[in-house]
Amino acid sequence: MSDDWAAQRTEAARVQAERLRARQDAEHTEAEALLRDFVRAAADAGLEPGPLEVKGYGGRGTARTSLRGWYLRHDRTAAVTSDGTFYVLTAPLTLLDRVRGARVAPQRPPMILGAGGKDGSAIELVDALERVLPGWRDRGRGAAT
């Protein structure tokens, strides 16, 4: 009986993990679509992407990157590039990174930036995009109709 219970619990945990992955994947897919729409609207509006920098952990310096795009948070720790790719712009920076520049890897975007962080630091992706280009969603709809 104990082996049967353990097998049931293991299977239940596996199913739960599978459901969580599916929910997260759906969220990332929705966020990726939003970023693609935003980039299109920004280009149509003539909003030029700017150079993006990486911040060191704990506010320890910055390093330039080869990326161009728009910051999504006031603290400049998240951005979307002009091709619609999402980046978290914090990293452990070395002196060499600060001198030569840093490379950051793209990440799948969340629907809420900073979720699970300190109080007041989370912002919905849609709201962050709206701060960068007010009315961007309406611009996209107007062009499609």
N, CA, C and O of each residue as an XYZ file, in Angstrom:
580
protein
N       0.818     -1.187      0.000
C       0.000      0.000      0.000
C       0.866      1.258      0.000
O       0.527      2.240     -0.659
N       1.935      1.239      0.701
C       2.826      2.380      0.784
C       3.466      2.659     -0.574
O       3.635      3.819     -0.949
N       3.823      1.608     -1.316
C       4.402      1.797     -2.647
C       3.365      2.375     -3.598
O       3.685      3.223     -4.431
N       2.115      1.914     -3.474
C       1.034      2.411     -4.318
C       0.793      3.895     -4.037
O       0.620      4.680     -4.970
N       0.781      4.280     -2.774
C       0.581      5.682     -2.396
C       1.719      6.538     -2.943
O       1.477      7.617     -3.484
N       2.948      6.070     -2.809
C       4.102      6.819     -3.298
C       4.037      6.983     -4.818
O       4.357      8.051     -5.340
N       3.627      5.935     -5.526
C       3.512      6.015     -6.982
C       2.429      7.016     -7.383
O       2.603      7.766     -8.344
N       1.315      7.031     -6.651
C       0.241      7.977     -6.940
C       0.714      9.415     -6.712
O       0.429     10.302     -7.516
N       1.432      9.635     -5.624
C       1.937     10.980     -5.316
C       2.956     11.429     -6.369
O       2.959     12.588     -6.782
N       3.807     10.517     -6.791
C       4.797     10.841     -7.826
C       4.107     11.218     -9.128
O       4.485     12.193     -9.779
N       3.096     10.444     -9.504
C       2.350     10.732    -10.728
C       1.609     12.061    -10.605
O       1.581     12.839    -11.558
N       1.012     12.328     -9.453
C       0.298     13.594     -9.242
C       1.271     14.778     -9.345
O       0.928     15.810     -9.922
N       2.451     14.637     -8.802
C       3.459     15.703     -8.876
C       3.899     15.921    -10.323
O       4.081     17.060    -10.752
N       4.068     14.838    -11.070
C       4.464     14.944    -12.467
C       3.400     15.675    -13.277
O       3.715     16.554    -14.079
N       2.137     15.305    -13.063
C       1.030     15.942    -13.778
C       0.962     17.430    -13.426
O       0.760     18.272    -14.301
N       1.131     17.743    -12.149
C       1.092     19.141    -11.707
C       2.227     19.947    -12.356
O       2.014     21.076    -12.797
N       3.415     19.373    -12.412
C       4.550     20.055    -13.038
C       4.307     20.263    -14.527
O       4.667     21.304    -15.079
N       3.704     19.288    -15.170
C       3.370     19.388    -16.592
C       2.365     20.513    -16.834
O       2.509     21.280    -17.786
N       1.367     20.613    -15.991
C       0.366     21.683    -16.107
C       1.010     23.058    -15.897
O       0.699     24.012    -16.611
N       1.896     23.150    -14.926
C       2.596     24.415    -14.668
C       3.420     24.816    -15.890
O       3.373     25.973    -16.309
N       4.167     23.889    -16.462
C       4.957     24.180    -17.664
C       4.057     24.644    -18.805
O       4.408     25.572    -19.533
N       2.913     24.013    -18.965
C       1.981     24.392    -20.034
C       1.451     25.810    -19.807
O       1.360     26.591    -20.754
N       1.100     26.152    -18.559
C       0.624     27.503    -18.243
C       1.716     28.535    -18.514
O       1.457     29.589    -19.094
N       2.937     28.219    -18.088
C       4.045     29.142    -18.300
C       4.331     29.321    -19.784
O       4.595     30.434    -20.239
N       4.280     28.237    -20.534
C       4.519     28.318    -21.971
C       3.461     29.186    -22.640
O       3.782     29.997    -23.510
N       2.208     29.023    -22.242
C       1.127     29.835    -22.799
C       1.341     31.316    -22.464
O       1.112     32.182    -23.309
N       1.775     31.605    -21.245
C       2.045     32.981    -20.836
C       3.181     33.569    -21.669
O       3.075     34.695    -22.155
N       4.259     32.820    -21.834
C       5.395     33.305    -22.620
C       4.987     33.548    -24.074
O       5.403     34.536    -24.679
N       4.185     32.660    -24.627
C       3.735     32.803    -26.013
C       2.901     34.070    -26.177
O       3.053     34.795    -27.160
N       2.024     34.334    -25.217
C       1.206     35.553    -25.253
C       2.085     36.796    -25.150
O       1.877     37.770    -25.873
N       3.066     36.760    -24.250
C       3.967     37.901    -24.075
C       4.815     38.129    -25.325
O       5.054     39.275    -25.708
N       5.268     37.059    -25.960
C       6.053     37.188    -27.193
C       5.231     37.855    -28.294
O       5.748     38.680    -29.048
N       3.956     37.496    -28.382
C       3.074     38.110    -29.381
C       2.896     39.607    -29.096
O       2.904     40.425    -30.016
N       2.737     39.953    -27.822
C       2.621     41.373    -27.449
C       3.869     42.145    -27.862
O       3.771     43.248    -28.401
N       5.041     41.568    -27.610
C       6.289     42.251    -27.948
C       6.424     42.430    -29.464
O       6.867     43.482    -29.924
N       6.050     41.425    -30.231
C       6.089     41.558    -31.695
C       5.158     42.680    -32.161
O       5.526     43.483    -33.019
N       3.951     42.730    -31.591
C       3.000     43.787    -31.944
C       3.539     45.160    -31.556
O       3.401     46.123    -32.310
N       4.150     45.244    -30.382
C       4.716     46.506    -29.914
C       5.816     46.996    -30.859
O       5.841     48.166    -31.239
N       6.717     46.097    -31.232
C       7.832     46.476    -32.108
C       7.311     46.996    -33.439
O       7.824     47.976    -33.979
N       6.294     46.338    -33.958
C       5.673     46.793    -35.211
C       5.079     48.203    -35.027
O       5.277     49.080    -35.868
N       4.360     48.404    -33.931
C       3.747     49.707    -33.668
C       4.816     50.780    -33.449
O       4.657     51.915    -33.897
N       5.892     50.427    -32.769
C       6.972     51.388    -32.527
C       7.621     51.803    -33.848
O       7.910     52.981    -34.063
N       7.844     50.843    -34.716
C       8.429     51.151    -36.026
C       7.487     52.046    -36.827
O       7.926     53.017    -37.443
N       6.200     51.724    -36.818
C       5.210     52.529    -37.535
C       5.143     53.955    -36.982
O       4.909     54.904    -37.730
N       5.348     54.102    -35.667
C       5.288     55.416    -35.025
C       6.609     56.173    -35.141
O       6.689     57.340    -34.756
N       7.643     55.520    -35.669
C       8.946     56.170    -35.795
C       9.718     56.256    -34.493
O      10.631     57.071    -34.360
N       9.355     55.417    -33.531
C      10.061     55.407    -32.240
C      11.379     54.662    -32.407
O      11.398     53.445    -32.591
N      12.466     55.397    -32.341
C      13.787     54.816    -32.576
C      14.276     54.031    -31.362
O      14.168     54.505    -30.231
N      14.812     52.834    -31.592
C      15.406     52.086    -30.484
C      16.729     52.734    -30.084
O      17.440     53.301    -30.914
N      17.038     52.635    -28.796
C      18.291     53.196    -28.297
C      19.234     52.101    -27.839
O      18.835     50.942    -27.736
N      20.478     52.454    -27.564
C      21.445     51.470    -27.074
C      21.049     50.986    -25.677
O      20.576     51.766    -24.852
N      21.245     49.710    -25.428
C      20.877     49.118    -24.146
C      22.132     48.763    -23.360
O      23.134     48.322    -23.922
N      22.057     48.965    -22.046
C      23.155     48.633    -21.138
C      22.707     47.582    -20.144
O      21.520     47.439    -19.851
N      23.687     46.848    -19.630
C      23.455     45.859    -18.581
C      23.893     46.467    -17.259
O      24.920     47.142    -17.190
N      23.114     46.228    -16.208
C      23.484     46.669    -14.863
C      24.101     45.512    -14.106
O      23.664     44.367    -14.217
N      25.112     45.831    -13.343
C      25.711     44.816    -12.488
C      24.797     44.511    -11.317
O      24.017     45.361    -10.885
N      24.899     43.292    -10.805
C      24.104     42.923     -9.635
C      24.378     43.904     -8.498
O      25.512     44.332     -8.289
N      23.332     44.246     -7.779
C      23.478     45.151     -6.643
C      23.836     46.568     -7.045
O      24.349     47.336     -6.232
N      23.564     46.926     -8.317
C      23.861     48.279     -8.765
C      25.339     48.531     -8.983
O      25.781     49.679     -8.992
N      26.097     47.476     -9.155
C      27.547     47.615     -9.306
C      27.949     47.835    -10.755
O      28.355     46.901    -11.448
N      27.834     49.061    -11.200
C      28.298     49.442    -12.517
C      27.377     49.032    -13.643
O      26.367     48.356    -13.444
N      27.760     49.466    -14.844
C      27.016     49.123    -16.053
C      28.007     48.722    -17.141
O      29.203     49.003    -17.057
N      27.482     48.066    -18.147
C      28.286     47.695    -19.311
C      27.417     47.863    -20.543
O      26.223     47.568    -20.516
N      28.003     48.326    -21.594
C      27.247     48.466    -22.836
C      27.039     47.083    -23.463
O      27.725     46.117    -23.130
N      26.090     47.025    -24.361
C      25.833     45.803    -25.124
C      25.761     46.197    -26.589
O      25.816     47.381    -26.921
N      25.639     45.226    -27.449
C      25.446     45.501    -28.878
C      23.957     45.636    -29.202
O      23.584     45.814    -30.361
N      23.120     45.550    -28.185
C      21.671     45.552    -28.375
C      21.114     46.964    -28.510
O      21.629     47.919    -27.929
N      20.042     47.062    -29.298
C      19.294     48.318    -29.413
C      17.824     47.993    -29.188
O      17.308     47.002    -29.707
N      17.163     48.828    -28.419
C      15.760     48.578    -28.136
C      15.205     49.600    -27.169
O      15.630     50.755    -27.141
N      14.238     49.148    -26.371
C      13.540     50.026    -25.444
C      13.513     49.379    -24.065
O      13.218     48.191    -23.933
N      13.819     50.165    -23.047
C      13.738     49.689    -21.669
C      12.272     49.578    -21.267
O      11.463     50.440    -21.608
N      11.936     48.530    -20.552
C      10.556     48.299    -20.138
C      10.304     48.665    -18.684
O       9.153     48.778    -18.260
N      11.352     48.847    -17.932
C      11.219     49.198    -16.517
C      11.986     50.485    -16.262
O      12.977     50.777    -16.930
N      11.514     51.247    -15.288
C      12.200     52.499    -14.938
C      13.638     52.244    -14.501
O      14.522     53.062    -14.758
N      13.875     51.109    -13.841
C      15.233     50.813    -13.364
C      16.129     50.239    -14.457
O      17.285     49.904    -14.200
N      15.602     50.124    -15.677
C      16.353     49.675    -16.862
C      16.898     48.250    -16.730
O      17.985     47.951    -17.222
N      16.149     47.385    -16.074
C      16.594     46.009    -15.888
C      15.903     45.022    -16.826
O      16.162     43.821    -16.760
N      15.038     45.513    -17.688
C      14.378     44.660    -18.676
C      14.151     45.495    -19.926
O      13.893     46.697    -19.856
N      14.255     44.825    -21.081
C      14.098     45.556    -22.340
C      13.623     44.624    -23.432
O      13.701     43.401    -23.323
N      13.125     45.248    -24.494
C      12.787     44.531    -25.719
C      13.627     45.152    -26.824
O      13.741     46.375    -26.916
N      14.212     44.308    -27.659
C      15.020     44.816    -28.759
C      14.149     45.065    -29.978
O      12.978     44.686    -30.013
N      14.731     45.698    -30.960
C      13.960     46.082    -32.148
C      13.484     44.890    -32.966
O      12.691     45.059    -33.892
N      13.951     43.688    -32.642
C      13.425     42.485    -33.310
C      12.397     41.753    -32.448
O      11.947     40.665    -32.807
N      12.022     42.357    -31.299
C      10.995     41.775    -30.440
C      11.510     40.790    -29.412
O      10.717     40.078    -28.794
N      12.813     40.730    -29.215
C      13.404     39.801    -28.259
C      13.483     40.455    -26.878
O      13.812     41.635    -26.757
N      13.180     39.680    -25.850
C      13.152     40.170    -24.475
C      14.475     39.859    -23.771
O      15.033     38.773    -23.926
N      14.962     40.824    -22.999
C      16.196     40.647    -22.232
C      16.024     41.142    -20.809
O      15.390     42.169    -20.569
N      16.593     40.405    -19.870
C      16.763     40.887    -18.501
C      18.165     41.474    -18.470
O      19.136     40.788    -18.794
N      18.274     42.732    -18.085
C      19.544     43.443    -18.200
C      20.250     43.611    -16.860
O      20.667     44.712    -16.500
N      20.375     42.528    -16.139
C      21.203     42.492    -14.937
C      22.105     41.272    -15.053
O      21.699     40.222    -15.550
N      23.334     41.434    -14.583
C      24.291     40.335    -14.687
C      25.450     40.595    -13.720
O      25.664     41.727    -13.288
N      26.190     39.545    -13.388
C      27.413     39.762    -12.616
C      28.479     40.295    -13.576
O      28.964     39.555    -14.433
N      28.839     41.549    -13.441
C      29.771     42.171    -14.376
C      31.204     42.123    -13.857
O      31.473     42.383    -12.684
N      32.101     41.786    -14.755
C      33.524     41.841    -14.426
C      34.077     43.174    -14.916
O      33.399     43.906    -15.638
N      35.284     43.480    -14.531
C      35.929     44.698    -15.010
C      36.050     44.650    -16.533
O      35.860     45.662    -17.206
N      36.362     43.490    -17.064
C      36.470     43.316    -18.510
C      35.134     43.591    -19.208
O      35.104     44.208    -20.273
N      34.031     43.136    -18.609
C      32.702     43.417    -19.167
C      32.459     44.922    -19.229
O      31.931     45.432    -20.218
N      32.842     45.619    -18.182
C      32.602     47.063    -18.130
C      33.423     47.803    -19.166
O      33.000     48.846    -19.664
N      34.594     47.276    -19.496
C      35.466     47.922    -20.470
C      35.083     47.538    -21.896
O      34.933     48.413    -22.749
N      34.927     46.266    -22.161
C      34.657     45.774    -23.524
C      33.184     45.681    -23.879
O      32.835     45.644    -25.059
N      32.327     45.644    -22.893
C      30.906     45.434    -23.137
C      30.518     44.020    -22.735
O      31.364     43.130    -22.654
N      29.256     43.829    -22.489
C      28.769     42.537    -22.005
C      27.809     41.919    -23.010
O      27.179     42.612    -23.809
N      27.720     40.618    -22.947
C      26.740     39.879    -23.751
C      25.682     39.331    -22.801
O      25.991     38.813    -21.728
N      24.453     39.458    -23.216
C      23.358     38.896    -22.422
C      22.544     37.978    -23.313
O      22.443     38.185    -24.523
N      21.976     36.977    -22.704
C      21.181     36.004    -23.452
C      19.710     36.416    -23.429
O      19.217     36.904    -22.412
N      19.014     36.223    -24.539
C      17.580     36.514    -24.547
C      16.839     35.545    -23.632
O      17.303     34.437    -23.366
N      15.694     35.983    -23.166
C      14.854     35.143    -22.312
C      13.425     35.205    -22.818
O      13.042     36.126    -23.541
N      12.650     34.217    -22.429
C      11.230     34.262    -22.769
C      10.558     35.282    -21.852
O      10.784     35.269    -20.642
N       9.743     36.155    -22.412
C       9.162     37.223    -21.602
C       8.001     36.757    -20.732
O       7.226     35.886    -21.126
N       7.890     37.348    -19.545
C       6.730     37.086    -18.686
C       5.630     38.111    -18.965
O       5.891     39.151    -19.569
N       4.433     37.828    -18.538
C       3.345     38.800    -18.658
C       3.421     39.847    -17.547
O       2.857     40.935    -17.670
N       4.127     39.510    -16.455
C       4.319     40.467    -15.362
C       5.818     40.574    -15.106
O       6.466     39.599    -14.724
N       6.356     41.767    -15.320
C       7.771     42.006    -15.089
C       8.006     42.203    -13.596
O       7.305     42.994    -12.963
N       8.964     41.511    -13.032
C       9.296     41.665    -11.623
C       8.368     40.936    -10.682
O       8.365     41.224     -9.485
N       7.575     39.997    -11.183
C       6.667     39.238    -10.320
C       7.484     38.499     -9.270
O       8.510     37.896     -9.586
N       7.035     38.544     -8.040
C       7.744     37.874     -6.957
C       8.830     38.737     -6.342
O       9.489     38.321     -5.389
N       9.022     39.933     -6.877
C      10.038     40.844     -6.341
C       9.487     41.638     -5.175
O       8.435     41.319     -4.621
N      10.226     42.687     -4.811
C       9.768     43.498     -3.686
C       8.476     44.226     -4.031
O       8.158     44.438     -5.201
N       7.745     44.601     -2.998
C       6.448     45.254     -3.179
C       6.570     46.479     -4.069
O       7.475     47.299     -3.911
N       5.648     46.582     -4.998
C       5.598     47.738     -5.873
C       6.530     47.667     -7.064
O       6.542     48.585     -7.884
N       7.311     46.605     -7.186
C       8.266     46.555     -8.295
C       7.720     45.805     -9.508
O       8.311     45.864    -10.586
N       6.616     45.109     -9.346
C       6.047     44.355    -10.461
C       5.188     45.270    -11.328
O       4.513     46.174    -10.834
N       5.231     45.012    -12.634
C       4.397     45.766    -13.576
C       3.985     44.810    -14.689
O       4.782     43.991    -15.146
N       2.751     44.924    -15.112
C       2.290     44.090    -16.209
C       2.983     44.522    -17.490
O       3.225     45.709    -17.706
N       3.296     43.563    -18.326
C       4.002     43.834    -19.574
C       3.249     44.855    -20.424
O       3.864     45.758    -20.992
N       1.956     44.725    -20.514
C       1.149     45.661    -21.301
C       1.329     47.084    -20.783
O       1.468     48.015    -21.576
N       1.328     47.264    -19.471
C       1.499     48.598    -18.878
C       2.901     49.140    -19.137
O       3.069     50.331    -19.399
N       3.906     48.271    -19.065
C       5.283     48.701    -19.342
C       5.408     49.171    -20.789
O       6.047     50.188    -21.060
N       4.806     48.444    -21.706
C       4.853     48.825    -23.115
C       4.098     50.131    -23.343
O       4.507     50.956    -24.160
N       3.009     50.312    -22.629
C       2.210     51.529    -22.745
C       3.008     52.755    -22.283
O       2.855     53.844    -22.836
N       3.861     52.571    -21.264
C       4.700     53.689    -20.803
C       5.725     54.074    -21.873
O       6.061     55.250    -22.017
N       6.213     53.098    -22.611
C       7.221     53.371    -23.640
C       6.590     54.091    -24.835
O       7.153     55.052    -25.359
N       5.422     53.619    -25.256
C       4.737     54.215    -26.401
C       3.235     54.253    -26.105
O       2.511     53.308    -26.417
N       2.778     55.349    -25.501
C       1.358     55.445    -25.162
C       0.457     55.257    -26.381
O       0.680     55.844    -27.440
N      -0.563     54.423    -26.201
C      -1.531     54.181    -27.260
C      -1.056     53.234    -28.350
O      -1.662     53.176    -29.420
N       0.007     52.497    -28.103
C       0.578     51.623    -29.144
C      -0.389     50.557    -29.619
O      -0.375     50.194    -30.795
N      -1.225     50.049    -28.733
C      -2.172     49.003    -29.147
C      -3.226     49.561    -30.094
O      -3.643     48.881    -31.031
N      -3.658     50.794    -29.854
C      -4.647     51.423    -30.727
C      -4.050     51.725    -32.098
O      -4.741     51.641    -33.113
N      -2.783     52.073    -32.126
C      -2.102     52.345    -33.405
C      -2.100     51.092    -34.276
O      -2.351     51.152    -35.480
N      -1.810     49.950    -33.637
C      -1.777     48.681    -34.384
C      -3.136     48.311    -34.931
O      -3.245     47.814    -36.052
N      -4.189     48.553    -34.134
C      -5.545     48.219    -34.577
C      -5.993     49.131    -35.693
O      -6.681     48.703    -36.620
N      -5.598     50.403    -35.602
C      -5.988     51.348    -36.628
C      -5.385     51.008    -37.978
O      -6.015     51.212    -39.016
N      -4.175     50.494    -37.963
C      -3.503     50.134    -39.223
C      -4.102     48.877    -39.826
O      -4.060     48.686    -41.041
N      -4.664     48.012    -38.977
C      -5.202     46.745    -39.471
C      -6.608     46.896    -40.024
O      -7.041     46.075    -40.833
N      -7.327     47.923    -39.609
C      -8.706     48.072    -40.056
C      -8.847     48.999    -41.208
O      -9.958     49.220    -41.690
